Short mmCIF file of C-alpha atoms in Angstrom, two decimals:
data_model
loop_
_atom_site.label_atom_id
_atom_site.label_comp_id
_atom_site.label_asym_id
_atom_site.label_seq_id
_atom_site.Cartn_x
_atom_site.Cartn_y
_atom_site.Cartn_z
CA UNK A 271 -0.01 -0.04 0.04
CA UNK A 272 1.44 3.40 -1.04
CA UNK A 273 1.64 6.37 1.44
CA UNK A 274 -1.31 8.11 -0.38
CA UNK A 275 -3.57 5.09 -0.40
CA UNK A 276 -2.80 4.44 3.27
CA UNK A 277 -3.75 8.00 4.09
CA UNK A 278 -6.95 7.73 2.13
CA UNK A 279 -7.97 4.27 3.44
CA UNK A 280 -9.98 5.60 6.45
CA UNK A 281 -11.80 8.01 4.18
CA UNK A 282 -12.88 5.88 1.19
CA UNK A 283 -16.61 5.83 2.24
CA UNK A 284 -16.63 9.61 2.32
CA UNK A 285 -14.73 9.80 -0.94
CA UNK A 286 -17.30 7.40 -2.56
CA UNK A 287 -20.27 9.48 -1.40
CA UNK A 288 -18.48 12.72 -2.44
CA UNK A 289 -17.99 11.15 -5.92
CA UNK A 290 -21.66 10.22 -6.18
CA UNK A 291 -22.63 13.76 -5.10
CA UNK A 292 -20.34 15.35 -7.74
CA UNK A 293 -21.77 12.96 -10.41
CA UNK A 294 -25.37 14.10 -9.51
CA UNK A 295 -24.16 17.71 -9.69
CA UNK A 296 -22.58 17.18 -13.15
CA UNK A 297 -25.68 15.43 -14.44
CA UNK A 298 -27.77 18.41 -13.25
CA UNK A 299 -25.38 20.87 -14.94
CA UNK A 300 -25.51 18.77 -18.13
CA UNK A 301 -29.33 19.13 -18.12
CA UNK A 302 -30.18 15.48 -17.23
CA UNK A 303 -33.77 15.47 -15.99
CA UNK A 304 -34.15 11.73 -15.79
CA UNK A 305 -34.98 11.43 -12.07
CA UNK A 306 -35.08 7.67 -12.04
CA UNK A 307 -31.79 7.34 -13.79
CA UNK A 308 -30.01 9.58 -11.25
CA UNK A 309 -31.76 7.80 -8.43
CA UNK A 310 -30.76 4.47 -9.82
CA UNK A 311 -27.09 5.49 -10.04
CA UNK A 312 -27.32 6.82 -6.46
CA UNK A 313 -28.92 3.63 -5.06
CA UNK A 314 -26.36 1.37 -6.81
CA UNK A 315 -23.52 3.53 -5.53
CA UNK A 316 -24.77 3.59 -1.98
CA UNK A 317 -25.45 -0.18 -1.97
CA UNK A 318 -21.85 -0.76 -3.27
CA UNK A 319 -20.49 1.41 -0.58
CA UNK A 320 -22.58 -0.40 2.10
CA UNK A 321 -21.28 -3.82 0.92
CA UNK A 322 -17.72 -2.50 0.58
CA UNK A 323 -17.84 -1.21 4.21
CA UNK A 324 -17.73 -4.87 5.40
CA UNK A 325 -14.01 -4.92 4.31
CA UNK A 326 -13.10 -1.94 6.40
CA UNK A 327 -11.10 -2.76 9.60
CA UNK A 328 -11.88 -0.56 12.62
CA UNK A 329 -9.01 1.30 14.21
CA UNK A 330 -7.93 3.47 11.32
CA UNK A 331 -7.21 7.14 11.91
CA UNK A 332 -6.54 10.27 9.76
CA UNK A 333 -5.81 13.96 10.26
CA UNK A 334 -3.60 13.33 13.39
CA UNK A 335 -6.41 11.46 15.20
CA UNK A 336 -9.14 14.00 14.47
CA UNK A 337 -10.86 11.38 12.27
CA UNK A 338 -11.28 7.83 13.68
CA UNK A 339 -12.88 4.80 12.14
CA UNK A 340 -13.76 2.73 15.17
CA UNK A 341 -16.52 0.09 15.70
CA UNK A 342 -19.19 2.71 16.63
CA UNK A 343 -18.34 4.92 13.59
CA UNK A 344 -18.53 1.89 11.28
CA UNK A 345 -21.90 0.72 12.58
CA UNK A 346 -23.47 4.10 12.37
CA UNK A 347 -22.04 4.79 8.86
CA UNK A 348 -23.57 1.56 7.67
CA UNK A 349 -26.89 2.67 9.12
CA UNK A 350 -26.57 6.03 7.36
CA UNK A 351 -25.84 4.29 4.05
CA UNK A 352 -28.71 1.72 4.39
CA UNK A 353 -31.25 4.37 5.30
CA UNK A 354 -30.15 6.68 2.43
CA UNK A 355 -30.19 3.87 -0.16
CA UNK A 356 -33.76 2.84 0.84
CA UNK A 357 -34.91 6.43 0.88
CA UNK A 358 -33.51 7.17 -2.56
CA UNK A 359 -35.01 3.92 -3.78
CA UNK A 360 -38.49 5.08 -2.58
CA UNK A 361 -37.95 8.51 -4.17
CA UNK A 362 -37.76 6.74 -7.60
CA UNK A 363 -41.54 6.24 -7.27
CA UNK A 364 -42.11 9.91 -6.44
CA UNK A 365 -41.97 10.88 -10.10
CA UNK A 366 -44.02 14.06 -10.08
CA UNK A 367 -43.38 17.79 -10.00
CA UNK A 368 -39.88 18.86 -8.84
CA UNK A 369 -38.71 15.30 -8.38
CA UNK A 370 -38.70 14.89 -12.18
CA UNK A 371 -37.37 18.32 -13.16
CA UNK A 372 -34.79 18.75 -10.32
CA UNK A 373 -33.73 15.17 -9.41
CA UNK A 374 -29.99 15.86 -9.65
CA UNK A 375 -30.42 18.82 -7.17
CA UNK A 376 -32.40 16.57 -4.79
CA UNK A 377 -29.83 13.78 -4.86
CA UNK A 378 -26.85 16.18 -4.64
CA UNK A 379 -28.31 17.79 -1.51
CA UNK A 380 -29.08 14.38 0.08
CA UNK A 381 -25.64 13.06 -0.60
CA UNK A 382 -24.04 16.16 0.65
CA UNK A 383 -25.90 15.78 3.90
CA UNK A 384 -25.00 12.11 4.03
CA UNK A 385 -21.38 13.07 3.56
CA UNK A 386 -21.64 15.35 6.54
CA UNK A 387 -23.11 12.44 8.62
CA UNK A 388 -20.30 10.10 7.62
CA UNK A 389 -17.58 12.62 8.67
CA UNK A 390 -19.59 13.36 11.84
CA UNK A 391 -19.52 9.68 12.90
CA UNK A 392 -15.73 9.68 12.89
CA UNK A 393 -15.03 13.20 14.26
CA UNK A 394 -12.88 13.37 17.37
CA UNK A 395 -12.14 17.05 17.22
CA UNK A 396 -14.64 19.88 17.96
CA UNK A 397 -14.14 22.05 14.91
CA UNK A 398 -14.42 19.02 12.54
CA UNK A 399 -17.39 17.82 14.45
CA UNK A 400 -19.15 21.26 14.20
CA UNK A 401 -18.32 21.70 10.43
CA UNK A 402 -19.60 18.17 9.58
CA UNK A 403 -22.76 18.81 11.63
CA UNK A 404 -23.44 21.94 9.57
CA UNK A 405 -22.55 20.06 6.31
CA UNK A 406 -25.38 17.59 7.37
CA UNK A 407 -27.85 20.21 8.45
CA UNK A 408 -27.84 22.82 5.75
CA UNK A 409 -28.92 20.49 2.86
CA UNK A 410 -31.79 19.35 5.18
CA UNK A 411 -33.22 22.87 5.26
CA UNK A 412 -33.13 22.92 1.46
CA UNK A 413 -34.68 19.47 1.06
CA UNK A 414 -37.52 20.42 3.47
CA UNK A 415 -38.49 23.25 1.23
CA UNK A 416 -37.73 21.32 -1.96
CA UNK A 417 -41.36 21.71 -3.13
CA UNK A 418 -40.86 25.48 -3.06
CA UNK A 419 -44.09 26.29 -4.85
CA UNK A 420 -46.09 24.93 -1.89
CA UNK A 421 -46.54 27.54 0.88
CA UNK A 422 -46.37 24.94 3.58
CA UNK A 423 -42.96 23.73 2.35
CA UNK A 424 -41.50 27.25 2.37
CA UNK A 425 -42.83 27.98 5.82
CA UNK A 426 -41.59 24.71 7.27
CA UNK A 427 -38.12 25.09 5.65
CA UNK A 428 -37.90 28.58 7.15
CA UNK A 429 -38.91 27.42 10.58
CA UNK A 430 -36.43 24.57 10.41
CA UNK A 431 -33.64 26.82 9.25
CA UNK A 432 -34.24 29.42 11.99
CA UNK A 433 -34.37 26.72 14.74
CA UNK A 434 -31.49 24.85 13.32
CA UNK A 435 -29.27 28.01 13.09
CA UNK A 436 -30.15 28.96 16.71
CA UNK A 437 -29.23 25.37 17.83
CA UNK A 438 -25.98 25.50 15.95
CA UNK A 439 -25.15 28.85 17.66
CA UNK A 440 -25.82 27.25 21.08
CA UNK A 441 -23.65 24.27 20.31
CA UNK A 442 -20.85 26.57 19.12
CA UNK A 443 -21.31 28.76 22.27
CA UNK A 444 -20.97 25.65 24.38
CA UNK A 445 -17.88 24.46 22.54
CA UNK A 446 -16.27 27.87 23.32
CA UNK A 447 -16.55 27.10 27.08
CA UNK A 448 -15.21 23.61 26.53
CA UNK A 449 -12.20 24.98 24.62
CA UNK A 450 -11.68 27.64 27.26
CA UNK A 451 -11.43 25.09 29.97
CA UNK A 452 -9.54 22.40 28.16
CA UNK A 453 -7.39 24.58 25.97
CA UNK A 454 -7.76 22.14 23.10
CA UNK A 455 -10.48 21.16 20.56
CA UNK A 456 -9.67 17.49 20.93
CA UNK A 457 -12.66 15.43 22.18
CA UNK A 458 -10.32 13.17 24.16
CA UNK A 459 -9.73 16.12 26.59
CA UNK A 460 -13.31 16.34 27.70
CA UNK A 461 -13.36 13.26 30.11
CA UNK A 462 -10.48 14.63 32.10
CA UNK A 463 -11.98 18.09 32.38
CA UNK A 464 -15.38 16.70 33.46
CA UNK A 465 -13.62 14.76 36.18
CA UNK A 466 -12.10 18.06 37.46
CA UNK A 467 -15.77 19.33 37.95
CA UNK A 468 -15.20 22.79 36.42
CA UNK A 469 -18.51 24.81 36.52
CA UNK A 470 -17.60 26.46 33.18
CA UNK A 471 -17.05 22.90 31.70
CA UNK A 472 -20.40 21.80 32.88
CA UNK A 473 -22.06 24.99 31.59
CA UNK A 474 -20.47 24.49 28.21
CA UNK A 475 -21.55 20.81 28.03
CA UNK A 476 -25.05 21.83 29.13
CA UNK A 477 -25.24 24.26 26.25
CA UNK A 478 -24.05 21.69 23.76
CA UNK A 479 -26.64 19.22 25.08
CA UNK A 480 -29.35 21.83 24.62
CA UNK A 481 -28.21 22.47 21.08
CA UNK A 482 -28.18 18.79 20.26
CA UNK A 483 -31.63 18.53 21.77
CA UNK A 484 -32.88 20.59 18.76
CA UNK A 485 -31.14 18.27 16.40
CA UNK A 486 -32.65 15.06 17.80
CA UNK A 487 -35.95 16.75 18.60
CA UNK A 488 -36.33 16.20 22.33
CA UNK A 489 -38.93 18.26 24.18
CA UNK A 490 -38.82 21.29 24.55
CA UNK A 491 -36.67 21.59 21.41
CA UNK A 492 -39.02 19.69 19.20
CA UNK A 493 -41.17 22.49 17.64
CA UNK A 494 -39.78 22.17 14.08
CA UNK A 495 -40.57 18.49 13.71
CA UNK A 496 -44.36 18.33 12.93
CA UNK A 497 -44.15 21.17 10.26
CA UNK A 498 -41.01 19.73 8.54
CA UNK A 499 -42.55 16.30 8.35
CA UNK A 500 -45.90 17.54 7.04
CA UNK A 501 -44.22 19.71 4.42
CA UNK A 502 -41.40 17.37 3.15
CA UNK A 503 -41.82 14.74 0.47
CA UNK A 504 -42.39 11.30 2.07
CA UNK A 505 -39.12 9.66 0.93
CA UNK A 506 -37.09 12.48 2.33
CA UNK A 507 -39.08 12.69 5.56
CA UNK A 508 -38.58 8.94 6.06
CA UNK A 509 -34.87 9.57 5.88
CA UNK A 510 -35.07 12.80 7.91
CA UNK A 511 -36.89 10.92 10.68
CA UNK A 512 -33.97 8.46 11.16
CA UNK A 513 -30.57 9.37 9.83
CA UNK A 514 -30.08 12.87 11.35
CA UNK A 515 -31.40 11.61 14.69
CA UNK A 516 -28.90 8.80 14.65
CA UNK A 517 -26.16 11.38 13.90
CA UNK A 518 -27.20 13.44 16.88
CA UNK A 519 -27.07 10.34 19.19
CA UNK A 520 -23.60 9.45 17.95
CA UNK A 521 -22.40 12.93 18.94
CA UNK A 522 -23.97 12.65 22.31
CA UNK A 523 -22.18 9.28 22.79
CA UNK A 524 -18.87 10.74 21.75
CA UNK A 525 -19.16 13.87 24.00
CA UNK A 526 -21.02 12.52 27.03
CA UNK A 527 -20.37 8.90 27.38
CA UNK A 528 -17.12 7.76 25.72
CA UNK A 529 -14.42 7.61 28.36
CA UNK A 530 -15.97 10.02 30.86
CA UNK A 531 -15.90 7.47 33.70
CA UNK A 532 -17.63 8.56 36.79
CA UNK A 533 -18.39 11.98 35.47
CA UNK A 534 -21.02 10.40 33.35
CA UNK A 535 -23.30 10.34 36.48
CA UNK A 536 -23.47 14.23 36.30
CA UNK A 537 -25.70 13.86 33.11
CA UNK A 538 -27.80 10.97 34.25
CA UNK A 539 -30.63 13.04 35.97
CA UNK A 540 -30.53 15.59 33.10
CA UNK A 541 -30.97 12.90 30.39
CA UNK A 542 -33.51 11.07 32.49
CA UNK A 543 -35.62 14.23 32.85
CA UNK A 544 -35.40 14.95 29.13
CA UNK A 545 -36.43 11.36 28.43
CA UNK A 546 -39.54 11.53 30.67
CA UNK A 547 -40.69 14.87 29.37
CA UNK A 548 -40.16 13.85 25.74
CA UNK A 549 -42.10 10.57 26.13
CA UNK A 550 -45.08 12.26 27.83
CA UNK A 551 -45.27 15.24 25.57
CA UNK A 552 -44.62 13.26 22.27
CA UNK A 553 -47.30 10.62 22.97
CA UNK A 554 -49.94 13.01 24.30
CA UNK A 555 -49.51 15.39 21.38
CA UNK A 556 -49.87 12.52 18.91
CA UNK A 557 -53.35 11.49 20.18
CA UNK A 558 -55.45 14.37 18.59
CA UNK A 559 -53.60 14.28 15.22
CA UNK A 560 -55.65 13.56 12.13
CA UNK A 561 -52.82 14.03 9.68
CA UNK A 562 -50.78 10.79 9.50
CA UNK A 563 -47.48 12.68 8.91
CA UNK A 564 -48.02 14.81 12.00
CA UNK A 565 -49.05 11.78 13.98
CA UNK A 566 -45.84 10.03 12.99
CA UNK A 567 -43.91 13.23 13.73
CA UNK A 568 -45.14 13.35 17.41
CA UNK A 569 -44.71 9.62 17.77
CA UNK A 570 -41.17 10.04 16.59
CA UNK A 571 -40.52 12.62 19.26
CA UNK A 572 -41.73 10.08 21.78
CA UNK A 573 -39.47 7.42 20.34
CA UNK A 574 -36.52 9.81 20.94
CA UNK A 575 -37.60 9.79 24.55
CA UNK A 576 -37.47 6.01 24.70
CA UNK A 577 -33.91 6.13 23.24
CA UNK A 578 -32.95 8.70 25.93
CA UNK A 579 -34.10 6.18 28.58
CA UNK A 580 -31.36 3.83 27.29
CA UNK A 581 -28.91 6.69 27.25
CA UNK A 582 -29.89 7.77 30.80
CA UNK A 583 -28.78 4.36 31.96
CA UNK A 584 -25.24 5.51 31.15
CA UNK A 585 -24.01 1.90 30.85
CA UNK A 586 -22.73 -0.29 28.01
CA UNK A 587 -26.01 -2.20 28.08
CA UNK A 588 -27.91 1.14 27.81
CA UNK A 589 -25.82 2.32 24.84
CA UNK A 590 -26.25 -1.02 23.09
CA UNK A 591 -30.02 -0.74 23.48
CA UNK A 592 -29.98 2.79 21.98
CA UNK A 593 -28.11 1.52 18.93
CA UNK A 594 -30.48 -1.45 18.68
CA UNK A 595 -33.46 0.98 18.93
CA UNK A 596 -32.00 3.01 16.01
CA UNK A 597 -32.01 -0.18 13.81
CA UNK A 598 -35.62 -1.05 14.76
CA UNK A 599 -36.72 2.52 14.35
CA UNK A 600 -35.13 2.68 10.91
CA UNK A 601 -37.13 -0.22 9.53
CA UNK A 602 -40.43 0.63 11.39
CA UNK A 603 -40.59 4.33 10.78
CA UNK A 604 -39.15 4.45 7.32
CA UNK A 605 -41.54 1.68 6.28
CA UNK A 606 -44.50 3.56 7.74
CA UNK A 607 -43.60 6.69 5.76
CA UNK A 608 -43.28 4.70 2.55
CA UNK A 609 -46.78 3.43 3.02
CA UNK A 610 -47.82 7.06 3.67
CA UNK A 611 -46.16 7.88 0.35
CA UNK A 612 -48.23 5.19 -1.43
CA UNK A 613 -51.52 6.17 0.15
CA UNK A 614 -50.90 9.87 -0.09
CA UNK A 615 -49.95 9.73 -3.76
CA UNK A 616 -53.17 7.71 -4.57
CA UNK A 617 -55.58 9.66 -2.39
CA UNK A 618 -53.97 13.14 -2.59
CA UNK A 619 -54.40 13.30 1.10
CA UNK A 620 -52.54 12.58 4.38
CA UNK A 621 -55.68 12.61 6.45
CA UNK A 622 -56.43 9.41 8.54
CA UNK A 623 -59.67 9.01 6.57
CA UNK A 624 -57.60 8.17 3.48
CA UNK A 625 -56.71 4.80 5.23
CA UNK A 626 -60.37 3.83 5.65
CA UNK A 627 -60.79 0.32 4.28
CA UNK A 628 -57.29 0.00 3.06
CA UNK A 629 -57.26 -3.65 4.02
CA UNK A 630 -60.01 -4.37 1.49
CA UNK A 631 -58.45 -2.24 -1.21
CA UNK A 632 -54.83 -3.25 -0.83
CA UNK A 633 -54.45 -5.99 1.74
CA UNK A 634 -50.67 -6.38 1.36
CA UNK A 635 -50.13 -2.73 1.83
CA UNK A 636 -52.43 -2.62 4.85
CA UNK A 637 -50.49 -5.67 6.32
CA UNK A 638 -47.15 -3.84 5.83
CA UNK A 639 -48.58 -0.68 7.53
CA UNK A 640 -49.90 -2.92 10.38
CA UNK A 641 -46.43 -4.47 10.83
CA UNK A 642 -44.78 -1.08 11.02
CA UNK A 643 -47.37 0.24 13.49
CA UNK A 644 -46.99 -2.78 15.68
CA UNK A 645 -43.28 -2.39 15.64
CA UNK A 646 -43.51 1.35 16.53
CA UNK A 647 -46.00 0.41 19.28
CA UNK A 648 -43.70 -2.31 20.72
CA UNK A 649 -45.92 -5.33 20.24
CA UNK A 650 -44.31 -8.80 20.29
CA UNK A 651 -42.62 -10.16 18.28
CA UNK A 652 -41.53 -7.47 15.82
CA UNK A 653 -38.37 -5.34 16.04
CA UNK A 654 -39.83 -2.50 18.07
CA UNK A 655 -40.80 -4.91 20.87
CA UNK A 656 -37.27 -5.94 21.58
CA UNK A 657 -36.07 -2.33 21.23
CA UNK A 658 -38.44 -1.10 24.02
CA UNK A 659 -37.85 -4.28 26.18
CA UNK A 660 -34.04 -3.82 26.04
CA UNK A 661 -34.31 -0.17 26.81
CA UNK A 662 -36.42 -0.85 29.83
CA UNK A 663 -34.03 -3.66 31.02
CA UNK A 664 -31.09 -1.28 30.81
CA UNK A 665 -32.96 1.30 32.91
CA UNK A 666 -34.02 -1.32 35.44
CA UNK A 667 -30.40 -2.37 35.91
CA UNK A 668 -29.58 1.18 36.98
CA UNK A 669 -32.60 1.30 39.34
CA UNK A 670 -34.60 3.75 37.23
CA UNK A 671 -37.95 2.20 38.08
CA UNK A 672 -39.98 5.40 37.91
CA UNK A 673 -38.78 6.15 34.37
CA UNK A 674 -39.41 2.57 33.25
CA UNK A 675 -42.97 2.80 34.75
CA UNK A 676 -43.59 6.03 32.82
CA UNK A 677 -42.24 4.59 29.58
CA UNK A 678 -44.38 1.45 29.93
CA UNK A 679 -47.54 3.51 30.75
CA UNK A 680 -46.96 5.83 27.75
CA UNK A 681 -46.39 2.71 25.58
CA UNK A 682 -50.00 1.79 26.28
CA UNK A 683 -51.02 5.36 25.30
CA UNK A 684 -49.12 5.10 22.12
CA UNK A 685 -50.86 1.91 21.24
CA UNK A 686 -54.13 3.88 21.15
CA UNK A 687 -53.15 6.15 18.34
CA UNK A 688 -51.44 3.48 16.40
CA UNK A 689 -54.54 1.28 16.64
CA UNK A 690 -56.67 4.16 15.54
CA UNK A 691 -54.87 4.00 12.17
CA UNK A 692 -55.23 0.20 12.15
CA UNK A 693 -58.89 0.34 12.81
CA UNK A 694 -59.40 2.69 9.89
CA UNK A 695 -57.67 0.20 7.66
CA UNK A 696 -59.31 -2.99 8.89
CA UNK A 697 -62.75 -1.93 10.35
CA UNK A 698 -63.98 1.12 8.37
CA UNK A 699 -65.51 0.85 4.95
CA UNK A 700 -63.27 1.88 2.07
CA UNK A 701 -63.63 5.38 0.52
CA UNK A 702 -63.22 3.76 -2.95
CA UNK A 703 -63.11 0.14 -4.10
CA UNK A 704 -60.04 0.50 -6.41
CA UNK A 705 -56.79 -0.95 -5.05
CA UNK A 706 -53.89 1.44 -4.48
CA UNK A 707 -51.15 1.12 -7.10
CA UNK A 708 -47.73 0.88 -5.54
CA UNK A 709 -44.84 1.53 -7.99
CA UNK A 710 -42.18 -1.21 -8.09
CA UNK A 711 -39.42 0.81 -6.50
CA UNK A 712 -41.63 1.87 -3.59
CA UNK A 713 -42.89 -1.68 -3.16
CA UNK A 714 -39.23 -2.96 -2.94
CA UNK A 715 -38.53 -0.23 -0.32
CA UNK A 716 -41.54 -1.29 1.67
CA UNK A 717 -40.60 -5.00 1.36
CA UNK A 718 -37.09 -4.23 2.66
CA UNK A 719 -38.45 -2.53 5.67
CA UNK A 720 -41.03 -5.22 6.28
CA UNK A 721 -38.35 -7.91 6.11
CA UNK A 722 -36.23 -5.91 8.53
CA UNK A 723 -39.06 -5.42 11.01
CA UNK A 724 -39.86 -9.13 11.03
CA UNK A 725 -36.21 -10.48 10.83
CA UNK A 726 -34.89 -8.33 13.61
CA UNK A 727 -37.96 -9.15 15.64
CA UNK A 728 -37.64 -12.93 15.23
CA UNK A 729 -33.85 -13.09 15.66
CA UNK A 730 -32.63 -10.11 17.72
CA UNK A 731 -29.84 -11.93 19.51
CA UNK A 732 -26.96 -11.45 17.03
CA UNK A 733 -27.79 -7.78 16.74
CA UNK A 734 -27.79 -7.10 20.40
CA UNK A 735 -24.59 -9.25 20.92
CA UNK A 736 -22.73 -7.23 18.29
CA UNK A 737 -24.01 -3.90 19.55
CA UNK A 738 -23.05 -4.82 23.14
CA UNK A 739 -19.47 -5.41 21.90
CA UNK A 740 -19.50 -2.04 20.25
CA UNK A 741 -20.92 -0.19 23.32
CA UNK A 742 -18.24 -1.78 25.53
CA UNK A 743 -15.57 0.02 23.52
CA UNK A 744 -16.94 3.34 24.74
CA UNK A 745 -16.33 2.55 28.44
#
């Protein structure tokens, strides 16, 4: 291996995504308007990178240790690549309006955001971490308002941009305190500074946690989520609901968990309080929703709360459950949004009434939606059931019985609004007798998510064993 190839070895996933983004940009400049062709190239490229990542050995570094490819980074990068590939696959069926005319722009922006996520997962230096966070975030604002001729899209994009900018400023302000105390921008210096108990250090980390709260949409930093989900195109929203949240969690793991030893206990009550408030508010605000995208938005906020329960455990078992929850959430939530895409395109509506009698019109589509809803609700034996169960086990091990009781109680509440959707599909009379046509690409995306929900639900052991091994490397 030459010196140049050895230097580039840790970065080849990022180089591959950058090449795909530049290709989409060149196709756009060349006037290519074939949305499906651009999407097909993107899906093939992302799938190749996902398969190729299996040959990457953890432990590689670049830029003097500021960029590290460890087991956690590799796992989360595969999750980013998988979610992006499935999202782009589903977008091939969204062949109307701007998705036909401006396909290269859409895929360039999505790949640019994905590039930011990949760099973010390996960042061990505050400036690189912040820059990659912004590289991830800025295209998200653009993609939220991609259907710019729709007033709701422009409004949601503006709200998302304003809130995102404020959160970035808060994170940067917090980093300034961290740098002031540690005298370095290396993430590795944070554990020692936290052990010293400096008030300025804790203030800086509290500000960073608040800023990250906007990114992962914890209560009270969640206000942008329902509007962005309602305005965005379903294949993009499916991805937005999973990948950026996973990016936010990996940053939290890097800054607040990895190597901080006993100082981790400082953040336990803070994270536990955020988890409790987020679960209660997300579930209660989901109940009155009649728009399926807003319902999934508020339920998504509640799921962030469940993940925070695992994080609040501040143990290797808790971290493993958070990573497992992200996998289960990827299949369940993305699959639900793909069904929303199919029904919304056919009925031109995202109202719950559009799902009346879906089981009679399209039984396979209704069954897939039921699987996703059961997984999100935590019913045995699909992926979401094990995700919630493992999270609660991790919290019980730390003696957090009150938080577990609250989470279990609100799980029952969540079942109510998921079953409202199911009852519309299976009990109500259909609005029309015609079956809903599902384009082949969208059908494949739904099938992948259905398989993931069932396979992980039936056979969770290998996943949790591998994730437990990854989590142990953080402590």
